[in-house]
Coordinates of C-alpha atoms and ligand atoms in Angstrom, one line a residue:
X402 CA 72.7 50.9 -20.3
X403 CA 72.9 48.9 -23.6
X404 CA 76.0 49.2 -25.4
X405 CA 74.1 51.4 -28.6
X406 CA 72.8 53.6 -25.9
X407 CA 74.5 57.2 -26.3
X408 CA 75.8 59.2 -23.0
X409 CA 76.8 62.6 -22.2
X410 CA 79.5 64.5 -23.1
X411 CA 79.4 67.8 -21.0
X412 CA 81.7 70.6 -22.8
X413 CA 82.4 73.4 -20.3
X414 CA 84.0 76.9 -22.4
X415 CA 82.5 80.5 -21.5
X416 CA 83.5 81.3 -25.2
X417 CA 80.3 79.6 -27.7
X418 CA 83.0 79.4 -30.3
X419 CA 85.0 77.3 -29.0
X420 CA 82.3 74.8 -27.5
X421 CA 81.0 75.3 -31.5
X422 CA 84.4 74.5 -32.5
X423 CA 84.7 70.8 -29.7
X424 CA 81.4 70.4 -30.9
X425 CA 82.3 69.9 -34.4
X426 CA 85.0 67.9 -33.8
X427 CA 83.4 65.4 -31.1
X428 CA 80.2 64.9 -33.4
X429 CA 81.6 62.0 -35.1
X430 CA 81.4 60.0 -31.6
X431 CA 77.6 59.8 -32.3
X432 CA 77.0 60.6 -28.6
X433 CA 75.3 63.3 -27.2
X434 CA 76.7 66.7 -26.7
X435 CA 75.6 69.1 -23.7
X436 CA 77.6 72.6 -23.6
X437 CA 77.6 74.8 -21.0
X438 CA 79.2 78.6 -20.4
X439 CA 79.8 79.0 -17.1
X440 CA 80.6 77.2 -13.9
X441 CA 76.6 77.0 -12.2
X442 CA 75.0 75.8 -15.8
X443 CA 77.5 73.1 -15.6
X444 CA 77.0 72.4 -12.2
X445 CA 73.5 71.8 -13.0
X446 CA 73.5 69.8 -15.7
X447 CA 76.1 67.4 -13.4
X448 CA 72.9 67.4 -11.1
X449 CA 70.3 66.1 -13.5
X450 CA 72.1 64.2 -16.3
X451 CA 74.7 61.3 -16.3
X452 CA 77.6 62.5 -17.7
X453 CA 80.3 60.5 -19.1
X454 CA 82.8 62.8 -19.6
X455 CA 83.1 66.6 -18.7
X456 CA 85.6 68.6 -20.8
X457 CA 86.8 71.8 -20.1
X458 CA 88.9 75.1 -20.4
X459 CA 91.6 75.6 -17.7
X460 CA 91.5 78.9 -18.0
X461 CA 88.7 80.7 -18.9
X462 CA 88.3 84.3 -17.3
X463 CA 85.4 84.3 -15.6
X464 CA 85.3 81.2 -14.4
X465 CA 88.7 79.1 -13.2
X466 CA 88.4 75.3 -14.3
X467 CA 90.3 73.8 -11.6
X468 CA 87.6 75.4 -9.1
X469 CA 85.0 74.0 -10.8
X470 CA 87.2 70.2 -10.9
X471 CA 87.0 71.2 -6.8
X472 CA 83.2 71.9 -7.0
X473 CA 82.7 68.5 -9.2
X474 CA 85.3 66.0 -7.2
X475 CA 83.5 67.5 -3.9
X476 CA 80.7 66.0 -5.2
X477 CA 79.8 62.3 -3.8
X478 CA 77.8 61.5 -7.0
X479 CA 80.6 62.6 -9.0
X480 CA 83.4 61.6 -8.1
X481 CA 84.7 59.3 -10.2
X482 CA 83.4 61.3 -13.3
X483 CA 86.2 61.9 -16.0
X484 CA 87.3 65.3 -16.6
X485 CA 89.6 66.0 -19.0
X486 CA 91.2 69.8 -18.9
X487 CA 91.9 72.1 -22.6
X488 CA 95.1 74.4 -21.5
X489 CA 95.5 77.0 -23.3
X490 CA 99.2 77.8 -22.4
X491 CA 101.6 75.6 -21.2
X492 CA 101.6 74.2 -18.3
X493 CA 104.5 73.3 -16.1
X494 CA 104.7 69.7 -14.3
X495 CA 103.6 71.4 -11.3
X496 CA 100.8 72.4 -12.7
X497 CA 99.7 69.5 -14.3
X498 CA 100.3 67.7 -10.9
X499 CA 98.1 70.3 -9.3
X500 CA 95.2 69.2 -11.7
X501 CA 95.5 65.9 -11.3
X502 CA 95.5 66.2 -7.7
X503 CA 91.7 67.7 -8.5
X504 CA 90.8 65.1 -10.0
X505 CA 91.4 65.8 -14.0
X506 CA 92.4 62.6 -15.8
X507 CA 93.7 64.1 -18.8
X508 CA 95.1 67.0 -20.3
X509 CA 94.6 68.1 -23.8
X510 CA 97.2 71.2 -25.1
X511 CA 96.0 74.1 -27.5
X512 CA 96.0 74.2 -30.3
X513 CA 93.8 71.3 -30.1
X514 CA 94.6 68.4 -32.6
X515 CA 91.1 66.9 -33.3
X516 CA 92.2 63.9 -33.6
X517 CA 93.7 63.9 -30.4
X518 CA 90.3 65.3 -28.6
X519 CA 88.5 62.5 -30.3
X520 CA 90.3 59.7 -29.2
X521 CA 91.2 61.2 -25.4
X522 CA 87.0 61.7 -25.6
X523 CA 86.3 58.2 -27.0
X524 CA 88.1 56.1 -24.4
X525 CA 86.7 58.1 -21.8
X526 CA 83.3 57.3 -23.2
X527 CA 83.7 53.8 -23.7
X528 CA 85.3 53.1 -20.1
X529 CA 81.8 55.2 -18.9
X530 CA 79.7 52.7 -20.7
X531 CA 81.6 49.7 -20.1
X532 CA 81.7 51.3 -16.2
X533 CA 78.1 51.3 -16.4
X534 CA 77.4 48.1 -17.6
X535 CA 79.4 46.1 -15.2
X536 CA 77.4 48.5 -12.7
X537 CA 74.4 47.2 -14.5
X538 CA 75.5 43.7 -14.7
X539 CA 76.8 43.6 -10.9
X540 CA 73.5 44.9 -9.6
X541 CA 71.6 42.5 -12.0
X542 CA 73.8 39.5 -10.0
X543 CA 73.4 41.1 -6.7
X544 CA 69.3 41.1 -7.3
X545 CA 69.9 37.4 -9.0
X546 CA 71.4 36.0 -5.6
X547 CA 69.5 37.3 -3.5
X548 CA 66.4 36.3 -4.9
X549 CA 68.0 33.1 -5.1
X550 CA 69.4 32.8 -1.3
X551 CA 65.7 33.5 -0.2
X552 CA 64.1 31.1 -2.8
X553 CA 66.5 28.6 -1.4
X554 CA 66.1 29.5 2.6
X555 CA 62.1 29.3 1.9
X556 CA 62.5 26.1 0.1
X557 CA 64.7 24.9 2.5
X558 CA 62.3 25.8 5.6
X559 CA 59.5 24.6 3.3
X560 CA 61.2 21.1 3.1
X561 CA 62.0 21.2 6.5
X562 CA 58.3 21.7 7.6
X563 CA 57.5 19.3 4.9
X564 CA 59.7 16.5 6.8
X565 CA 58.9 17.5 10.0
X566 CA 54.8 17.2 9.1
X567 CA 55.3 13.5 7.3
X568 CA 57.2 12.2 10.4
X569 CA 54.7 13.7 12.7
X570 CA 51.9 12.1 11.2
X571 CA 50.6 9.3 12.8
X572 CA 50.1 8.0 9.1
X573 CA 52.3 5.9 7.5
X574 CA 53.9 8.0 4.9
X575 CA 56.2 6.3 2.3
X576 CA 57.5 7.3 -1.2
X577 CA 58.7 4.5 -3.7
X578 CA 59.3 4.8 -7.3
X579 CA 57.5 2.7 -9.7
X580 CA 60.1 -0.2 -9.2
X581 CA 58.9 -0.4 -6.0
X582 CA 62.4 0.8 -4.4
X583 CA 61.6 2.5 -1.1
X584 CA 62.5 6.2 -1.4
X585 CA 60.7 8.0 2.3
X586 CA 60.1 5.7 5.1
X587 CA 58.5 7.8 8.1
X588 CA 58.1 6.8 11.3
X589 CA 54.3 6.2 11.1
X590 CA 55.8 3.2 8.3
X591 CA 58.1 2.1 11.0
X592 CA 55.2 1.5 13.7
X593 CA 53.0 0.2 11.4
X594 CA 55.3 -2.5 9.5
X595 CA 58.2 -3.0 12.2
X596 CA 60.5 -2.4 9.5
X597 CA 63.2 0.9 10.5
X598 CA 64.4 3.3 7.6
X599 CA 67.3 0.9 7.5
X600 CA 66.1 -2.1 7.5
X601 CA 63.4 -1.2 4.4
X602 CA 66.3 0.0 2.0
X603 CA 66.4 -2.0 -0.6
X604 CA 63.3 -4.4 0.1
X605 CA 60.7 -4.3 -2.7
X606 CA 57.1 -3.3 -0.9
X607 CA 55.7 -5.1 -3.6
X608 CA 56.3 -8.3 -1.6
X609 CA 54.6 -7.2 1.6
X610 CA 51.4 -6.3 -0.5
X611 CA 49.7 -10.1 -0.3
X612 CA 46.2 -9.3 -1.2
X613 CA 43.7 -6.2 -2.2
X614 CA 40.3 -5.7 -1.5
X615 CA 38.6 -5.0 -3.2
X616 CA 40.4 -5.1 -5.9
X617 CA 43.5 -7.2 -7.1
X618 CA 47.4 -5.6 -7.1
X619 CA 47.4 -5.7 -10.5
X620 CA 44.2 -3.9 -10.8
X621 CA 45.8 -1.0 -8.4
X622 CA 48.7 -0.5 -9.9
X623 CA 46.5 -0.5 -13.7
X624 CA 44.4 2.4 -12.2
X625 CA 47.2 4.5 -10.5
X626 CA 49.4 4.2 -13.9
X627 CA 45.6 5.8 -15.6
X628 CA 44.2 7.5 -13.0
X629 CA 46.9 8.6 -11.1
X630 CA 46.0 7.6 -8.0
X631 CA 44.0 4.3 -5.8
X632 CA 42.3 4.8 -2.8
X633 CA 41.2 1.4 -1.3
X634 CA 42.5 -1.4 1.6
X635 CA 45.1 -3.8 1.3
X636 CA 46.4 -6.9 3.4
X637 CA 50.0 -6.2 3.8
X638 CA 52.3 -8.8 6.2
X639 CA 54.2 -6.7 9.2
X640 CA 57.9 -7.8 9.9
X641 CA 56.2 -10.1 12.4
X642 CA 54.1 -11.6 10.3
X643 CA 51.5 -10.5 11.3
X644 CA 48.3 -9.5 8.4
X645 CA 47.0 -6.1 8.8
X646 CA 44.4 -4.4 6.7
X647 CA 45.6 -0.9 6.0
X648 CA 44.0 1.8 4.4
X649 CA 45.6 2.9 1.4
X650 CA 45.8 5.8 -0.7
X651 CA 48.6 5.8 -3.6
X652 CA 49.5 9.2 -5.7
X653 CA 51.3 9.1 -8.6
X654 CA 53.8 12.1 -8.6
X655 CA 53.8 14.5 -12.3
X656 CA 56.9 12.4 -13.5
X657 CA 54.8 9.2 -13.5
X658 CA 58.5 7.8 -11.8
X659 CA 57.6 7.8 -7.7
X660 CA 54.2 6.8 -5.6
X661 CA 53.4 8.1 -2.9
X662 CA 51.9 5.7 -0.3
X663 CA 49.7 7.1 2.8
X664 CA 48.4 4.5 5.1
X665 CA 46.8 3.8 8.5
X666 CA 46.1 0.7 10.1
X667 CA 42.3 -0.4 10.3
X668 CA 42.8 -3.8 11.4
X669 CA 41.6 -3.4 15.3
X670 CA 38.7 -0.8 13.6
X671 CA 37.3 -3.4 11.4
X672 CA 37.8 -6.2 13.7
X673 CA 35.8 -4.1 16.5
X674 CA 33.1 -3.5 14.0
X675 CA 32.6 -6.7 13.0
X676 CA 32.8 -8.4 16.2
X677 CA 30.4 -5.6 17.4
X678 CA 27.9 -5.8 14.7
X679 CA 28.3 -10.0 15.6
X680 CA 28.3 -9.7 19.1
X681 CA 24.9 -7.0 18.4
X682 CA 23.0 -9.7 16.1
X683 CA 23.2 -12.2 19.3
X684 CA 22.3 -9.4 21.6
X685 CA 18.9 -8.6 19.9
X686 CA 18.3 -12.7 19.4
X687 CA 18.7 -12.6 23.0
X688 CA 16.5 -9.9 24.1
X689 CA 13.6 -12.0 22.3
X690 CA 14.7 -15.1 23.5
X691 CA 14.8 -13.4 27.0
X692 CA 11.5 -12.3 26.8
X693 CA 10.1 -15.4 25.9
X694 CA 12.0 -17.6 28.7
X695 CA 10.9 -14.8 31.0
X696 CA 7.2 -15.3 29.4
X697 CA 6.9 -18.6 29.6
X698 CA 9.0 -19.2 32.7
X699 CA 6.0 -18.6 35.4
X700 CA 3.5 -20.7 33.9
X701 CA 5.7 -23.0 33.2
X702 CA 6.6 -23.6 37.2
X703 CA 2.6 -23.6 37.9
X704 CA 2.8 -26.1 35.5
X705 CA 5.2 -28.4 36.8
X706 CA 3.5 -27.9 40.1
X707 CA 0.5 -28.7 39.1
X708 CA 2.1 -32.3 37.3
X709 CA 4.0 -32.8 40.8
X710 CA 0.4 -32.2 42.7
X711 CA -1.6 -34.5 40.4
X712 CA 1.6 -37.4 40.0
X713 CA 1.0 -37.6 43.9
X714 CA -2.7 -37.4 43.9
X715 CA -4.3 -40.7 45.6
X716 CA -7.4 -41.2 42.9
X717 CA -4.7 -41.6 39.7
X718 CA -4.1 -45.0 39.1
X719 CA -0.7 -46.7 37.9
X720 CA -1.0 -45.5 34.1
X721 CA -2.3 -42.2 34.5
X722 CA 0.7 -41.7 37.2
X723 CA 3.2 -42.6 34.9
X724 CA 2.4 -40.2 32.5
X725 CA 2.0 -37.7 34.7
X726 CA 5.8 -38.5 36.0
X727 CA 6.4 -38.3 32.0
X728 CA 5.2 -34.8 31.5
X729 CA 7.0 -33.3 34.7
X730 CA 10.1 -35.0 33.7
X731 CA 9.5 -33.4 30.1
X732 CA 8.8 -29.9 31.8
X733 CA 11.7 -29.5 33.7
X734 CA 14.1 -30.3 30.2
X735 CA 11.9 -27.4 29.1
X736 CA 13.1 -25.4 32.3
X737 CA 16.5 -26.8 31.9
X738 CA 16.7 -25.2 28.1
X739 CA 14.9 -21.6 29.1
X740 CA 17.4 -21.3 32.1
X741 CA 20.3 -22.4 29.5
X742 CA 19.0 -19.6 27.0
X743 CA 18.8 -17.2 29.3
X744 CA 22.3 -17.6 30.9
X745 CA 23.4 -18.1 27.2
X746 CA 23.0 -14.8 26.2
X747 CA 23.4 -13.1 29.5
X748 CA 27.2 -11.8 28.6
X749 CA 29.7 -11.4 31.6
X750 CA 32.6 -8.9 31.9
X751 CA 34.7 -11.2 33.7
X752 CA 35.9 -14.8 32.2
X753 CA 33.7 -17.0 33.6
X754 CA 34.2 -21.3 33.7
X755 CA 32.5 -22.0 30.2
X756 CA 31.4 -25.4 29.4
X757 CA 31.9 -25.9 25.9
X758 CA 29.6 -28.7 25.2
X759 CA 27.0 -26.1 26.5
X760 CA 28.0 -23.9 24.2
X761 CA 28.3 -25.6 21.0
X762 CA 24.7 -27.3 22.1
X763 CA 23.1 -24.0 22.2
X764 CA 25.0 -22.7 18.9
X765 CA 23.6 -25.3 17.2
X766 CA 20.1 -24.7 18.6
X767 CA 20.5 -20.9 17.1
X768 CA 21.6 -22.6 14.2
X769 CA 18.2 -24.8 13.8
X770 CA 16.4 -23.5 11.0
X771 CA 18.9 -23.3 8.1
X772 CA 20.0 -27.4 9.8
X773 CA 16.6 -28.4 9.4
X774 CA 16.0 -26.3 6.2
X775 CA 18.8 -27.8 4.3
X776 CA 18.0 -31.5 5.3
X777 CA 21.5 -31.5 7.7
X778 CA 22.1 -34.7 9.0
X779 CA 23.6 -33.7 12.5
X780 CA 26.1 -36.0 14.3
X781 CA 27.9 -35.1 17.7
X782 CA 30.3 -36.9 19.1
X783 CA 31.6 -35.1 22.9
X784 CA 34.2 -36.9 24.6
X785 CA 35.4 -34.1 27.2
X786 CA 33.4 -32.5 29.9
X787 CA 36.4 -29.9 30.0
X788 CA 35.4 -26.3 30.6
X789 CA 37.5 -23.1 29.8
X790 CA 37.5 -19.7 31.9
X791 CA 37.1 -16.9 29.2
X792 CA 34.0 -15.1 27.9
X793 CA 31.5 -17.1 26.3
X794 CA 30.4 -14.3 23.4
X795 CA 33.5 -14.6 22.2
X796 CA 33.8 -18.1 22.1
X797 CA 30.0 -18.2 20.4
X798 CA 31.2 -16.3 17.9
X799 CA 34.6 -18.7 16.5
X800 CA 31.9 -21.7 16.4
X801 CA 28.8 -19.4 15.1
X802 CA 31.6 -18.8 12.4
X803 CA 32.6 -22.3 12.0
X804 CA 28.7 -24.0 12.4
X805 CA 27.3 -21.4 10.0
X806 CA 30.3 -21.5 7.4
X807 CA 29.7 -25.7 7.5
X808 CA 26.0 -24.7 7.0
X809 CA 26.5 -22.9 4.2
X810 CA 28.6 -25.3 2.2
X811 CA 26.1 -27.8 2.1
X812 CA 22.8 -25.8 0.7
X813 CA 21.6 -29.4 -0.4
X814 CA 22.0 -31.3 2.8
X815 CA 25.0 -33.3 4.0
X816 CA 26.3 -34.4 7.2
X817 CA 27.3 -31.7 10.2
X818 CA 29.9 -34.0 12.8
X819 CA 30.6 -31.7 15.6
X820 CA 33.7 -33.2 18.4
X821 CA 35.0 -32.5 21.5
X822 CA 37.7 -33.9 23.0
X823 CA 40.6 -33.7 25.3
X824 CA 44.0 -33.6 23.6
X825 CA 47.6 -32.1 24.0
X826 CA 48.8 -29.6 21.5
X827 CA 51.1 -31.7 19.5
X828 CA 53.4 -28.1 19.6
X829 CA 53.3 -26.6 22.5
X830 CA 52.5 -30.1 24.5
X831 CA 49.7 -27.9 26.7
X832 CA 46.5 -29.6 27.4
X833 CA 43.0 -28.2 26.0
X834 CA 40.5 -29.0 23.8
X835 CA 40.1 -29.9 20.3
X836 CA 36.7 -29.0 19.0
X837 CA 36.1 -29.9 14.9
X838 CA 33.9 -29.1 13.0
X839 CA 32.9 -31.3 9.7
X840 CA 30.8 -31.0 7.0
X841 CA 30.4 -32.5 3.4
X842 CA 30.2 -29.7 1.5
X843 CA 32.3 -29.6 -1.5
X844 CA 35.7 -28.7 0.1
X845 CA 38.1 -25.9 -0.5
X846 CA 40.0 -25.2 -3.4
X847 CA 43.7 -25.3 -3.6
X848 CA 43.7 -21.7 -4.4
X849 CA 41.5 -20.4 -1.4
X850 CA 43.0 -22.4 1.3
X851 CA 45.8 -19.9 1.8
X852 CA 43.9 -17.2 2.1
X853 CA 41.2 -18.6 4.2
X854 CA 41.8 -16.7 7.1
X855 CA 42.7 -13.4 5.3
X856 CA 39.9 -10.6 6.0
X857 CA 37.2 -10.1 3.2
X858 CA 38.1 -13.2 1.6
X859 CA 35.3 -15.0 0.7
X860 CA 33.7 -16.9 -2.3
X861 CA 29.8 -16.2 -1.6
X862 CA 30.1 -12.4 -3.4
X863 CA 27.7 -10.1 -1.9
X864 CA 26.6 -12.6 0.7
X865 CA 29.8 -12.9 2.3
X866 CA 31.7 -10.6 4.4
X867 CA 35.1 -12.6 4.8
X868 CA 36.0 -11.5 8.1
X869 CA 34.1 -14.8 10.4
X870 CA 37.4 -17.0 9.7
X871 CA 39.6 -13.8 10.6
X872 CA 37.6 -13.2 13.5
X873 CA 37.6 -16.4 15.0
X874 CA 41.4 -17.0 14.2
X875 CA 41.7 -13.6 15.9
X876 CA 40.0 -15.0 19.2
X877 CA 41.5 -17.9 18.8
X878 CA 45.0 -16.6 19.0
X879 CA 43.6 -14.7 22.1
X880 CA 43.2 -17.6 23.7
X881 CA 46.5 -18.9 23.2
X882 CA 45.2 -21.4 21.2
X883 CA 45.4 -22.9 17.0
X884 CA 42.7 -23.2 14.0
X885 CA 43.6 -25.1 11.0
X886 CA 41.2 -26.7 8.4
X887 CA 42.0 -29.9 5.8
X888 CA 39.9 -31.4 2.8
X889 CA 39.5 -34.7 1.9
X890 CA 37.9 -37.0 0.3
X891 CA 36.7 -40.7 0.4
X892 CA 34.1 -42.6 -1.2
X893 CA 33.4 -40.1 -3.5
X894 CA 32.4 -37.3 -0.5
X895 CA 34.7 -34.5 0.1
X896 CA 34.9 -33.3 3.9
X897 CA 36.0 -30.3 5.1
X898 CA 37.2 -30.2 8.8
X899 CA 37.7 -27.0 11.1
X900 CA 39.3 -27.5 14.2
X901 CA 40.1 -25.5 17.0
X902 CA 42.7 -26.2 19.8
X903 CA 41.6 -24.2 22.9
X904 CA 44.2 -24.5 26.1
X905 CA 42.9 -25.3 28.8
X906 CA 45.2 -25.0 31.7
X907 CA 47.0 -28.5 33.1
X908 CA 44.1 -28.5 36.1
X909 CA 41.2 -29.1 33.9
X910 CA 42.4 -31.5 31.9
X911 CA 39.6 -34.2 32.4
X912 CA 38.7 -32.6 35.7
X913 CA 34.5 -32.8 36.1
X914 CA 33.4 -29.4 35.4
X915 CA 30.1 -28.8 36.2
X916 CA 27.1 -30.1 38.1
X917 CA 25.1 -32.6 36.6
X918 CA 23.3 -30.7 33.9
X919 CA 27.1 -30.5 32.0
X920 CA 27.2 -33.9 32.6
X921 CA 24.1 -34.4 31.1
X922 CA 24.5 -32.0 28.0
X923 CA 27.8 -34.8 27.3
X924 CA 25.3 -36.2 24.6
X925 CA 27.7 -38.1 22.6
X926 CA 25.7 -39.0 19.7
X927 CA 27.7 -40.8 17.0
Ligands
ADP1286 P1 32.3 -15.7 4.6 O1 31.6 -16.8 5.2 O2 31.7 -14.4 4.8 O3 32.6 -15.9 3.1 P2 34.5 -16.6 6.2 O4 35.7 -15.9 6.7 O5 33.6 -17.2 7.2 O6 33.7 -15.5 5.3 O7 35.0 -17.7 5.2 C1 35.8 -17.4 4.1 C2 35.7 -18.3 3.0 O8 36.2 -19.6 3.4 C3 34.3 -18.6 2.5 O9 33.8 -17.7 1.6 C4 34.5 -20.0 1.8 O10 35.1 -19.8 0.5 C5 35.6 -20.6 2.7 N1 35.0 -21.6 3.6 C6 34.9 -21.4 5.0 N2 34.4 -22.5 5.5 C7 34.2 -23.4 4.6 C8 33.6 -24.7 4.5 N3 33.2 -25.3 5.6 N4 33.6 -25.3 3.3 C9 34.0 -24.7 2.2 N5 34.5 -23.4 2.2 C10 34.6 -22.8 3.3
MG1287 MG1 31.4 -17.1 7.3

């Protein structure tokens, strides 16, 4: 009810004129006035209308006021509606006490002093309205906080689910504002950095955020601020240390004030894939190569035989003999390199005793072509027969790496020095094998050596990939062994050297390896 709106006055007389007459004097109130002549019309009119106040005669003949004060106060709905009583004669305390006990809250003598009516009437009508708009009010509030408890249980079950989702993700899940300031930390951040919610408060994530791919930080955080979000990988550092590539997708919330960060570690994925699509590239070169030892393997006995027949053969003079003796001797290298080939390639699921001269021979044999092709002077220099148990596809693939990288740098020729040799790791004093790799290419820059070994690094744009140097540093480190690379120069060349300690156990520290053929295959050529 707004405070302009009118209410009812119910008038209760079974004489009109003297409704007429209350009538008259209440119509300067302004609100509305409803008359009735007997007890039932009244009654009525309670039922439908809201009534503010009900006036009426104590004693009218046909109908006694306080029975219908009874009829109204019996009333649920009504009681707490105002009556006030018109008494015609005096009435005694008792009698007034006897209304009131009915429920009247006022009486008014005759003859009536209009004044008086219009007053009694008035308060009664503004404590109805007032009434009713606290009612109003209270009900408005009642409706207000209950909207407001369950907007605040939903939200609060909403959030709950929310926080139970982001730590259930496997996902690393973090929220920083723009400052970098670590704001949500869920447990998927915890396993995938090593950092706990405590121990990442306060530390800026910026730091851990080395390099992007493919794109610098700088240009990341440029298209978040525009676009709103960046979806791409980065190299971040673990509390170990260790670099893991981590795919990345950064929203910016509406306020343009926090980020939020979800990541997953990719760094076993890619490393699988590339190794794969390595190991897969050597595979098919080996099927063909298989094929042709396997081709060329049976006439190549009959051959031999035939050399070994005709060598012996009574009518062949001295000359003729020795080159017959030449030609066998020639035909069993041949043998020698299709068997080599073949057991190159042929890949073992248990670590086998791998000669690493072998090896690195037969690397360089794939690598052939682009030596030849780029006028590579090729110098070896093997000084260890030592042998490491392990699996040689892996190992093929750090010097594949090394041999093709050394390859690369010098498109115009230069000189490839391969080494092997015995040595003790100047760290960890355990014996292995130091295998370098040399070329004079034109060296690294300052800039690129620290990232050398980061994935998709690289400075030969589309025909790089940037993962060989991760990968091998990756097997490597499998091995329990160390890669490190220096520049230098003298007499105007630069060199670049990549070298690769490999444990070999104390035992097979210049122990003889293999038969003969390894013995052989120790070709040191300076
Ligand atoms: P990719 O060969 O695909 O570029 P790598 O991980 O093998 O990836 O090498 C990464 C980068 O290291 C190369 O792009 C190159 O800049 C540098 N690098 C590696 N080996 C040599 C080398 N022998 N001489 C000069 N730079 C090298
Ligand atoms: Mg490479």
């Amino acid at each position: 009810m707004t405070p302009d709106e009118k209410v009812n006055i119910l008038m209760v007389d079974d004489q009109p004129a003297k409704l007429l007459s209350y009538e008259v004097i209440l119509s300067d109130l302004g609100e509305n006035l409803i008359k009735a002549s007997s007890a039932k019309e009244a009654l009525n009119i309670l039922l439908k209308t809201d009534i503010a106040v009900v006036l009426m005669n104590v004693s009218m003949p046909e109908l006694d006021g306080f029975e219908l004060a009874d009829m109204i106060r019996e009333h649920p709905r009504f009681g707490k509606t105002a009556i006030i009583f018109i008494s015609g004669v005096h009435l005694t305390d008792t009698d007034k006490i006897n209304g009131y006990r009915r429920g009247a809250v006022d009486y008014i003598s005759v003859p009536v002093i209009p004044e008086v009516l219009r007053a009694k009437v008035g308060v009664f009508v503004d404590l109805h309205r007032k009434t009713r708009q606290l009612e109003r009010l209270n009900a408005e509030l009642e409706r207000r906080v209950a909207a407001r408890t369950e907007e605040l249980r939903q939200s609060e079950a909403h959030h709950r689910e929310r926080a139970e989702l982001l730590e259930l993700a496997t996902e690393a899940i973090i929220v920083r504002d723009i400052k970098g300031a670590i704001r949500f930390w869920n447990s998927g951040a915890e396993t995938l950095y090593g950092w706990t919610r405590d121990e990442i408060r306060g530390r800026d994530l910026h730091q851990t955020l080395e390099t992007v791919f493919p794109v610098s930080r700088e240009a990341a955080e440029y298209a978040l601020a525009t676009a709103k979000s960046w979806q791409g990988n980065l190299i971040v550092h673990g509390k170990d240390g260790r670099e893991l590539v981590v795919a990345t997708r950064k929203v910016l919330n509406r306020d343009g004030d926090a980020v939020l960060e979800i990541q997953r570690d990719i760094t076993a994925q890619i490393q699988a894939e590339e190794a794969l699509r390595q190991a897969e590239k050597l595979a098919a070169m080996g099927r063909v190569a298989g094929i042709i030892a396997h081709e060329i393997n049976n006439p190549l006995e009959a051959i031999t035989n035939a050399f070994y027949l005709l060598r012996n053969h009574h009518s062949l003079d001295e000359e003729a003999r020795y080159y017959a003796a030449l030609a066998e001797q020639e035909l069993t290298r041949v043998s020698h390199i299709t068997r080599q080939t073949l057991s190159f390639y042929r890949e073992s699921r248990q670590p086998i005793t791998v000669s690493l001269p072998e090896l690195i021979d037969n690397v360089v044999e794939l690598q052939q072509r682009p030596i030849l092709l780029n006028g590579i002077d090729l110098q070896k220099k093997y000084t260890s027969t030592a042998a490491l148990r392990g699996f040689p596809g892996e190992l093929r693939q750090i010097f594949l790496n090394l041999i093709g990288n050394a390859i690369q740098a010098m498109p115009a020729g230069g000189k490839l020095r391969l080494r092997i040799s015995d040595t003790v790791d100047s760290g960890t004093q355990r014996r292995g094998l130091a295998i370098s790799v040399t070329d004079t290419g034109p060296g690294i820059r300052p800039e690129d050596a620290r990232r050398l070994f980061q994935p998709f690094f690289t400075t030969k744009s589309a025909k790089g990939t940037g993962l060989g140097l991760w990968i091998s540093k990756g097997i490597v480190q499998k091995y329990e062994g160390r890669i490190s690379f220096r520049t230098w120069r003298k007499d105007d060349c630069a060199f670049t050297c990549f070298r690769v300690f490999l444990p070999t156990g104390d035992t097979s520290v210049g122990e003889p390896v293999r038969d003969s053929e390894v013995a052989a295959g120790v070709r040191a050529i300076a």
